[in-house]
Amino acid sequence: MDALQRVLGWIAAAFRYWIADVDKRQGCVGKGCSLSIGMFIIIMACGIPLNILSSAGRAVGVLPTLTPIPSATPTPSPTNTPSPTQTPNPTVTPSPTPTLEPAAQTAISIAVGQTAIAIAVDQTSVAAAEAQTATAAAIEEANFVAAIMQTASAQPTQTPDAASSLPTASVSHGGNLRSETIVATTTVIGQVCPGDQVAILARQQVGAALWYKVKLTTMAADCNPKRVAVGTEGWVSKSLLSLQGVAVGNVPNIPTPVPAEPNYIQAGVLCRAVVRANLKAPSTAKFPWGTDKEGLTKNGTVVIYDHVDSENSFGAMLRMNFYCEFSYDKQTGAIADILDFKVFE
């Protein structure tokens, strides 16, 4: 206790000194510094007796002893150490199985047997159905192969020629066999000779002329190197055939086709291009607006008549007349080929 009193006396003396020092300071900065230093000293001085009292109290058992809290030590990962022996769980004693009566056991056995038989029957039915399907497919494939082999090995059946059931006629006068009912050099297929036998396929009236479509079935003696072969089809004029006693009333009649209007503009452009290429000075050619004349010939060809002014070999400008002849598509009217052209000075 004497030591405590001495300490308290020192604190009181220091406090008095601090108050007197604060009073002596003139400026605010000085007073503030003195107050700060004094407060720091007081706090430090008060801590000393408190520590002394705390230690004395623990020594005599007045205050509880501060047991340091152990810091958490990282627990090492478990190693493969044998775990403590597991206390075996108490053995569960199975409850006594109820005993079935013999009649019940017999019924269950019968039911199980019936189920097994039913499954076996189903499996057998599925297998039989699959086998039946495979057999049917194999039979069908075999029949298909046999049919193909039979078709390949069978001799072709001789069928009567369709021409034998058609009216036939003889060629009385040799002449042209044509691809269509137009008298033109472009429609000639070849020649038929007197005595040739033909089957009549169809007929067509073109104006006052009657045409027959025929198929050559039998050849007579040669009359022309350009005669057609057996089986060739084409059109001949009625005047070339001997139709006495031939029933031509049942021969199909083909309506006379109405040809399309020729494309005269296309014909004029093509004609001028051909003529220009054959001039002495093509770059000096001057054509009129439109053509002088255009139309169809009796042979069904397109003709263009026109003129052009162009220089000759001596540089003199001359007017020349020209014409062109074309074949054309009767269905569309489009110009097909140039057949002829001439330029007249």
CSV table of N, CA, C and O in Angstrom, one decimal, residues 246-303:
chain,number,residue,atom,x,y,z
A,246,VAL,N,-58.6,-48.9,-152.9
A,246,VAL,CA,-58.0,-48.7,-151.6
A,246,VAL,C,-59.0,-48.0,-150.7
A,246,VAL,O,-59.5,-46.9,-151.1
A,247,ALA,N,-59.3,-48.5,-149.6
A,247,ALA,CA,-60.2,-47.9,-148.6
A,247,ALA,C,-59.5,-46.8,-147.8
A,247,ALA,O,-58.8,-47.1,-146.8
A,248,VAL,N,-59.5,-45.6,-148.3
A,248,VAL,CA,-58.8,-44.5,-147.6
A,248,VAL,C,-59.7,-43.7,-146.7
A,248,VAL,O,-59.3,-42.7,-146.1
A,249,GLY,N,-61.0,-44.1,-146.7
A,249,GLY,CA,-62.0,-43.3,-145.9
A,249,GLY,C,-61.6,-43.4,-144.4
A,249,GLY,O,-62.0,-42.5,-143.6
A,250,ASN,N,-61.0,-44.5,-143.9
A,250,ASN,CA,-60.7,-44.7,-142.5
A,250,ASN,C,-59.3,-44.1,-142.2
A,250,ASN,O,-58.9,-44.2,-141.0
A,251,VAL,N,-58.6,-43.6,-143.1
A,251,VAL,CA,-57.3,-43.0,-142.8
A,251,VAL,C,-57.4,-41.7,-142.1
A,251,VAL,O,-58.3,-40.9,-142.4
A,252,PRO,N,-56.7,-41.5,-141.0
A,252,PRO,CA,-56.8,-40.3,-140.2
A,252,PRO,C,-56.6,-39.1,-141.0
A,252,PRO,O,-55.6,-39.0,-141.8
A,253,ASN,N,-57.4,-38.1,-140.8
A,253,ASN,CA,-57.2,-36.8,-141.6
A,253,ASN,C,-56.6,-35.8,-140.7
A,253,ASN,O,-57.1,-35.5,-139.6
A,254,ILE,N,-55.4,-35.3,-141.0
A,254,ILE,CA,-54.7,-34.3,-140.3
A,254,ILE,C,-55.1,-32.9,-140.7
A,254,ILE,O,-55.0,-32.6,-141.9
A,255,PRO,N,-55.7,-32.1,-139.8
A,255,PRO,CA,-56.1,-30.7,-140.3
A,255,PRO,C,-54.9,-30.0,-140.8
A,255,PRO,O,-53.7,-30.1,-140.4
A,256,THR,N,-55.2,-29.1,-141.8
A,256,THR,CA,-54.1,-28.3,-142.4
A,256,THR,C,-53.6,-27.3,-141.4
A,256,THR,O,-54.4,-26.5,-140.8
A,257,PRO,N,-52.3,-27.4,-141.1
A,257,PRO,CA,-51.7,-26.4,-140.1
A,257,PRO,C,-51.8,-25.0,-140.7
A,257,PRO,O,-51.5,-24.8,-141.8
A,258,VAL,N,-52.0,-24.1,-139.8
A,258,VAL,CA,-52.0,-22.7,-140.2
A,258,VAL,C,-50.6,-22.1,-139.8
A,258,VAL,O,-50.3,-22.0,-138.6
A,259,PRO,N,-49.8,-21.8,-140.8
A,259,PRO,CA,-48.4,-21.4,-140.5
A,259,PRO,C,-48.4,-20.1,-139.8
A,259,PRO,O,-49.3,-19.2,-140.0
A,260,ALA,N,-47.4,-19.8,-139.0
A,260,ALA,CA,-47.2,-18.5,-138.3
A,260,ALA,C,-46.7,-17.5,-139.3
A,260,ALA,O,-46.1,-17.8,-140.4
A,261,GLU,N,-47.0,-16.3,-139.1
A,261,GLU,CA,-46.5,-15.2,-139.9
A,261,GLU,C,-45.0,-15.1,-139.8
A,261,GLU,O,-44.4,-15.1,-138.7
A,262,PRO,N,-44.3,-15.1,-141.0
A,262,PRO,CA,-42.8,-15.0,-140.9
A,262,PRO,C,-42.4,-13.7,-140.3
A,262,PRO,O,-43.1,-12.7,-140.4
A,263,ASN,N,-41.2,-13.7,-139.7
A,263,ASN,CA,-40.6,-12.5,-139.1
A,263,ASN,C,-39.9,-11.8,-140.2
A,263,ASN,O,-38.7,-12.0,-140.4
A,264,TYR,N,-40.6,-10.9,-140.9
A,264,TYR,CA,-40.0,-10.2,-142.0
A,264,TYR,C,-38.9,-9.2,-141.5
A,264,TYR,O,-38.0,-8.9,-142.3
A,265,ILE,N,-39.1,-8.6,-140.3
A,265,ILE,CA,-38.0,-7.7,-139.9
A,265,ILE,C,-36.7,-8.5,-139.7
A,265,ILE,O,-35.6,-8.0,-140.1
A,266,GLN,N,-36.8,-9.7,-139.1
A,266,GLN,CA,-35.6,-10.5,-139.0
A,266,GLN,C,-35.0,-10.8,-140.3
A,266,GLN,O,-33.8,-10.8,-140.5
A,267,ALA,N,-35.9,-11.2,-141.3
A,267,ALA,CA,-35.4,-11.5,-142.6
A,267,ALA,C,-34.7,-10.3,-143.3
A,267,ALA,O,-33.7,-10.5,-143.9
A,268,GLY,N,-35.3,-9.1,-143.1
A,268,GLY,CA,-34.7,-7.9,-143.7
A,268,GLY,C,-33.3,-7.6,-143.2
A,268,GLY,O,-32.4,-7.3,-143.9
A,269,VAL,N,-33.2,-7.8,-141.8
A,269,VAL,CA,-31.9,-7.5,-141.2
A,269,VAL,C,-30.8,-8.5,-141.6
A,269,VAL,O,-29.7,-8.1,-142.0
A,270,LEU,N,-31.2,-9.8,-141.7
A,270,LEU,CA,-30.2,-10.8,-142.1
A,270,LEU,C,-29.9,-10.6,-143.6
A,270,LEU,O,-28.7,-10.7,-144.0
A,271,CYS,N,-30.8,-10.2,-144.4
A,271,CYS,CA,-30.5,-10.0,-145.8
A,271,CYS,C,-29.6,-8.9,-146.0
A,271,CYS,O,-28.6,-9.0,-146.8
A,272,ARG,N,-29.8,-7.8,-145.4
A,272,ARG,CA,-28.9,-6.6,-145.5
A,272,ARG,C,-27.5,-6.9,-145.0
A,272,ARG,O,-26.5,-6.5,-145.6
A,273,ALA,N,-27.4,-7.7,-143.9
A,273,ALA,CA,-26.1,-8.1,-143.4
A,273,ALA,C,-25.3,-9.0,-144.4
A,273,ALA,O,-24.1,-8.8,-144.6
A,274,VAL,N,-26.0,-9.9,-145.1
A,274,VAL,CA,-25.4,-10.7,-146.2
A,274,VAL,C,-24.9,-9.8,-147.3
A,274,VAL,O,-23.8,-10.0,-147.9
A,275,VAL,N,-25.8,-8.9,-147.8
A,275,VAL,CA,-25.5,-8.1,-148.9
A,275,VAL,C,-24.3,-7.1,-148.6
A,275,VAL,O,-23.4,-6.9,-149.4
A,276,ARG,N,-24.3,-6.5,-147.4
A,276,ARG,CA,-23.3,-5.6,-147.0
A,276,ARG,C,-21.9,-6.3,-147.0
A,276,ARG,O,-20.9,-5.7,-147.5
A,277,ALA,N,-21.9,-7.6,-146.6
A,277,ALA,CA,-20.6,-8.3,-146.5
A,277,ALA,C,-20.1,-8.6,-147.9
A,277,ALA,O,-18.9,-8.9,-148.1
A,278,ASN,N,-20.9,-8.5,-149.0
A,278,ASN,CA,-20.5,-8.8,-150.3
A,278,ASN,C,-20.3,-7.5,-151.2
A,278,ASN,O,-20.1,-7.6,-152.4
A,279,LEU,N,-20.4,-6.3,-150.6
A,279,LEU,CA,-20.2,-5.1,-151.4
A,279,LEU,C,-18.7,-4.8,-151.5
A,279,LEU,O,-17.8,-5.3,-150.7
A,280,LYS,N,-18.3,-3.9,-152.5
A,280,LYS,CA,-17.0,-3.5,-152.7
A,280,LYS,C,-16.5,-2.6,-151.6
A,280,LYS,O,-15.4,-2.7,-151.1
A,281,ALA,N,-17.4,-1.7,-151.1
A,281,ALA,CA,-17.1,-0.8,-150.0
A,281,ALA,C,-18.2,-0.8,-149.0
A,281,ALA,O,-19.1,0.0,-149.0
A,282,PRO,N,-18.2,-1.8,-148.1
A,282,PRO,CA,-19.3,-2.0,-147.2
A,282,PRO,C,-19.6,-0.8,-146.3
A,282,PRO,O,-20.7,-0.5,-145.9
A,283,SER,N,-18.5,-0.1,-146.0
A,283,SER,CA,-18.7,1.1,-145.1
A,283,SER,C,-19.5,2.2,-145.7
A,283,SER,O,-20.0,3.1,-145.0
A,284,THR,N,-19.6,2.2,-147.0
A,284,THR,CA,-20.3,3.3,-147.7
A,284,THR,C,-21.7,3.0,-148.0
A,284,THR,O,-22.5,3.8,-148.7
A,285,ALA,N,-22.2,1.8,-147.6
A,285,ALA,CA,-23.5,1.3,-148.0
A,285,ALA,C,-24.6,2.1,-147.2
A,285,ALA,O,-24.5,2.4,-146.0
A,286,LYS,N,-25.6,2.5,-148.0
A,286,LYS,CA,-26.8,3.2,-147.4
A,286,LYS,C,-28.0,2.5,-147.9
A,286,LYS,O,-28.4,2.4,-149.1
A,287,PHE,N,-28.8,2.0,-146.9
A,287,PHE,CA,-30.0,1.2,-147.1
A,287,PHE,C,-31.2,2.2,-146.9
A,287,PHE,O,-31.2,3.1,-146.0
A,288,PRO,N,-32.3,1.9,-147.6
A,288,PRO,CA,-33.5,2.8,-147.3
A,288,PRO,C,-34.2,2.4,-146.0
A,288,PRO,O,-33.9,1.3,-145.4
A,289,TRP,N,-35.2,3.2,-145.6
A,289,TRP,CA,-36.0,2.8,-144.4
A,289,TRP,C,-37.0,1.8,-144.9
A,289,TRP,O,-37.9,2.1,-145.6
A,290,GLY,N,-36.9,0.6,-144.4
A,290,GLY,CA,-37.8,-0.4,-144.8
A,290,GLY,C,-37.4,-1.1,-146.1
A,290,GLY,O,-36.4,-0.7,-146.7
A,291,THR,N,-38.0,-2.2,-146.4
A,291,THR,CA,-37.7,-2.9,-147.6
A,291,THR,C,-38.6,-2.6,-148.7
A,291,THR,O,-39.7,-2.0,-148.5
A,292,ASP,N,-38.1,-2.9,-150.0
A,292,ASP,CA,-39.0,-2.6,-151.1
A,292,ASP,C,-40.1,-3.5,-151.2
A,292,ASP,O,-41.3,-3.1,-151.6
A,293,LYS,N,-39.9,-4.8,-151.0
A,293,LYS,CA,-41.0,-5.8,-151.1
A,293,LYS,C,-40.6,-7.1,-150.3
A,293,LYS,O,-39.4,-7.4,-150.1
A,294,GLU,N,-41.6,-7.7,-149.7
A,294,GLU,CA,-41.4,-8.9,-148.9
A,294,GLU,C,-42.6,-9.8,-149.1
A,294,GLU,O,-43.7,-9.3,-149.3
A,295,GLY,N,-42.4,-11.1,-148.9
A,295,GLY,CA,-43.6,-12.0,-149.0
A,295,GLY,C,-43.1,-13.5,-149.0
A,295,GLY,O,-42.0,-13.8,-148.7
A,296,LEU,N,-44.1,-14.4,-149.4
A,296,LEU,CA,-43.9,-15.8,-149.4
A,296,LEU,C,-44.0,-16.3,-150.8
A,296,LEU,O,-44.8,-15.8,-151.6
A,297,THR,N,-43.2,-17.3,-151.1
A,297,THR,CA,-43.2,-17.9,-152.4
A,297,THR,C,-44.2,-19.0,-152.4
A,297,THR,O,-44.7,-19.4,-151.3
A,298,LYS,N,-44.5,-19.6,-153.5
A,298,LYS,CA,-45.5,-20.7,-153.6
A,298,LYS,C,-44.9,-22.0,-152.9
A,298,LYS,O,-45.6,-22.9,-152.5
A,299,ASN,N,-43.6,-22.0,-152.7
A,299,ASN,CA,-42.9,-23.1,-152.0
A,299,ASN,C,-42.9,-22.9,-150.4
A,299,ASN,O,-42.3,-23.7,-149.7
A,300,GLY,N,-43.4,-21.7,-150.0
A,300,GLY,CA,-43.5,-21.5,-148.6
A,300,GLY,C,-42.2,-20.9,-148.0
A,300,GLY,O,-41.9,-21.0,-146.8
A,301,THR,N,-41.4,-20.2,-148.9
A,301,THR,CA,-40.2,-19.6,-148.4
A,301,THR,C,-40.4,-18.1,-148.4
A,301,THR,O,-41.3,-17.5,-149.0
A,302,VAL,N,-39.5,-17.4,-147.6
A,302,VAL,CA,-39.6,-16.0,-147.4
A,302,VAL,C,-38.7,-15.3,-148.4
A,302,VAL,O,-37.5,-15.7,-148.5
A,303,VAL,N,-39.2,-14.2,-149.1
A,303,VAL,CA,-38.3,-13.5,-150.0
A,303,VAL,C,-38.3,-12.0,-149.6
A,303,VAL,O,-39.3,-11.5,-149.1
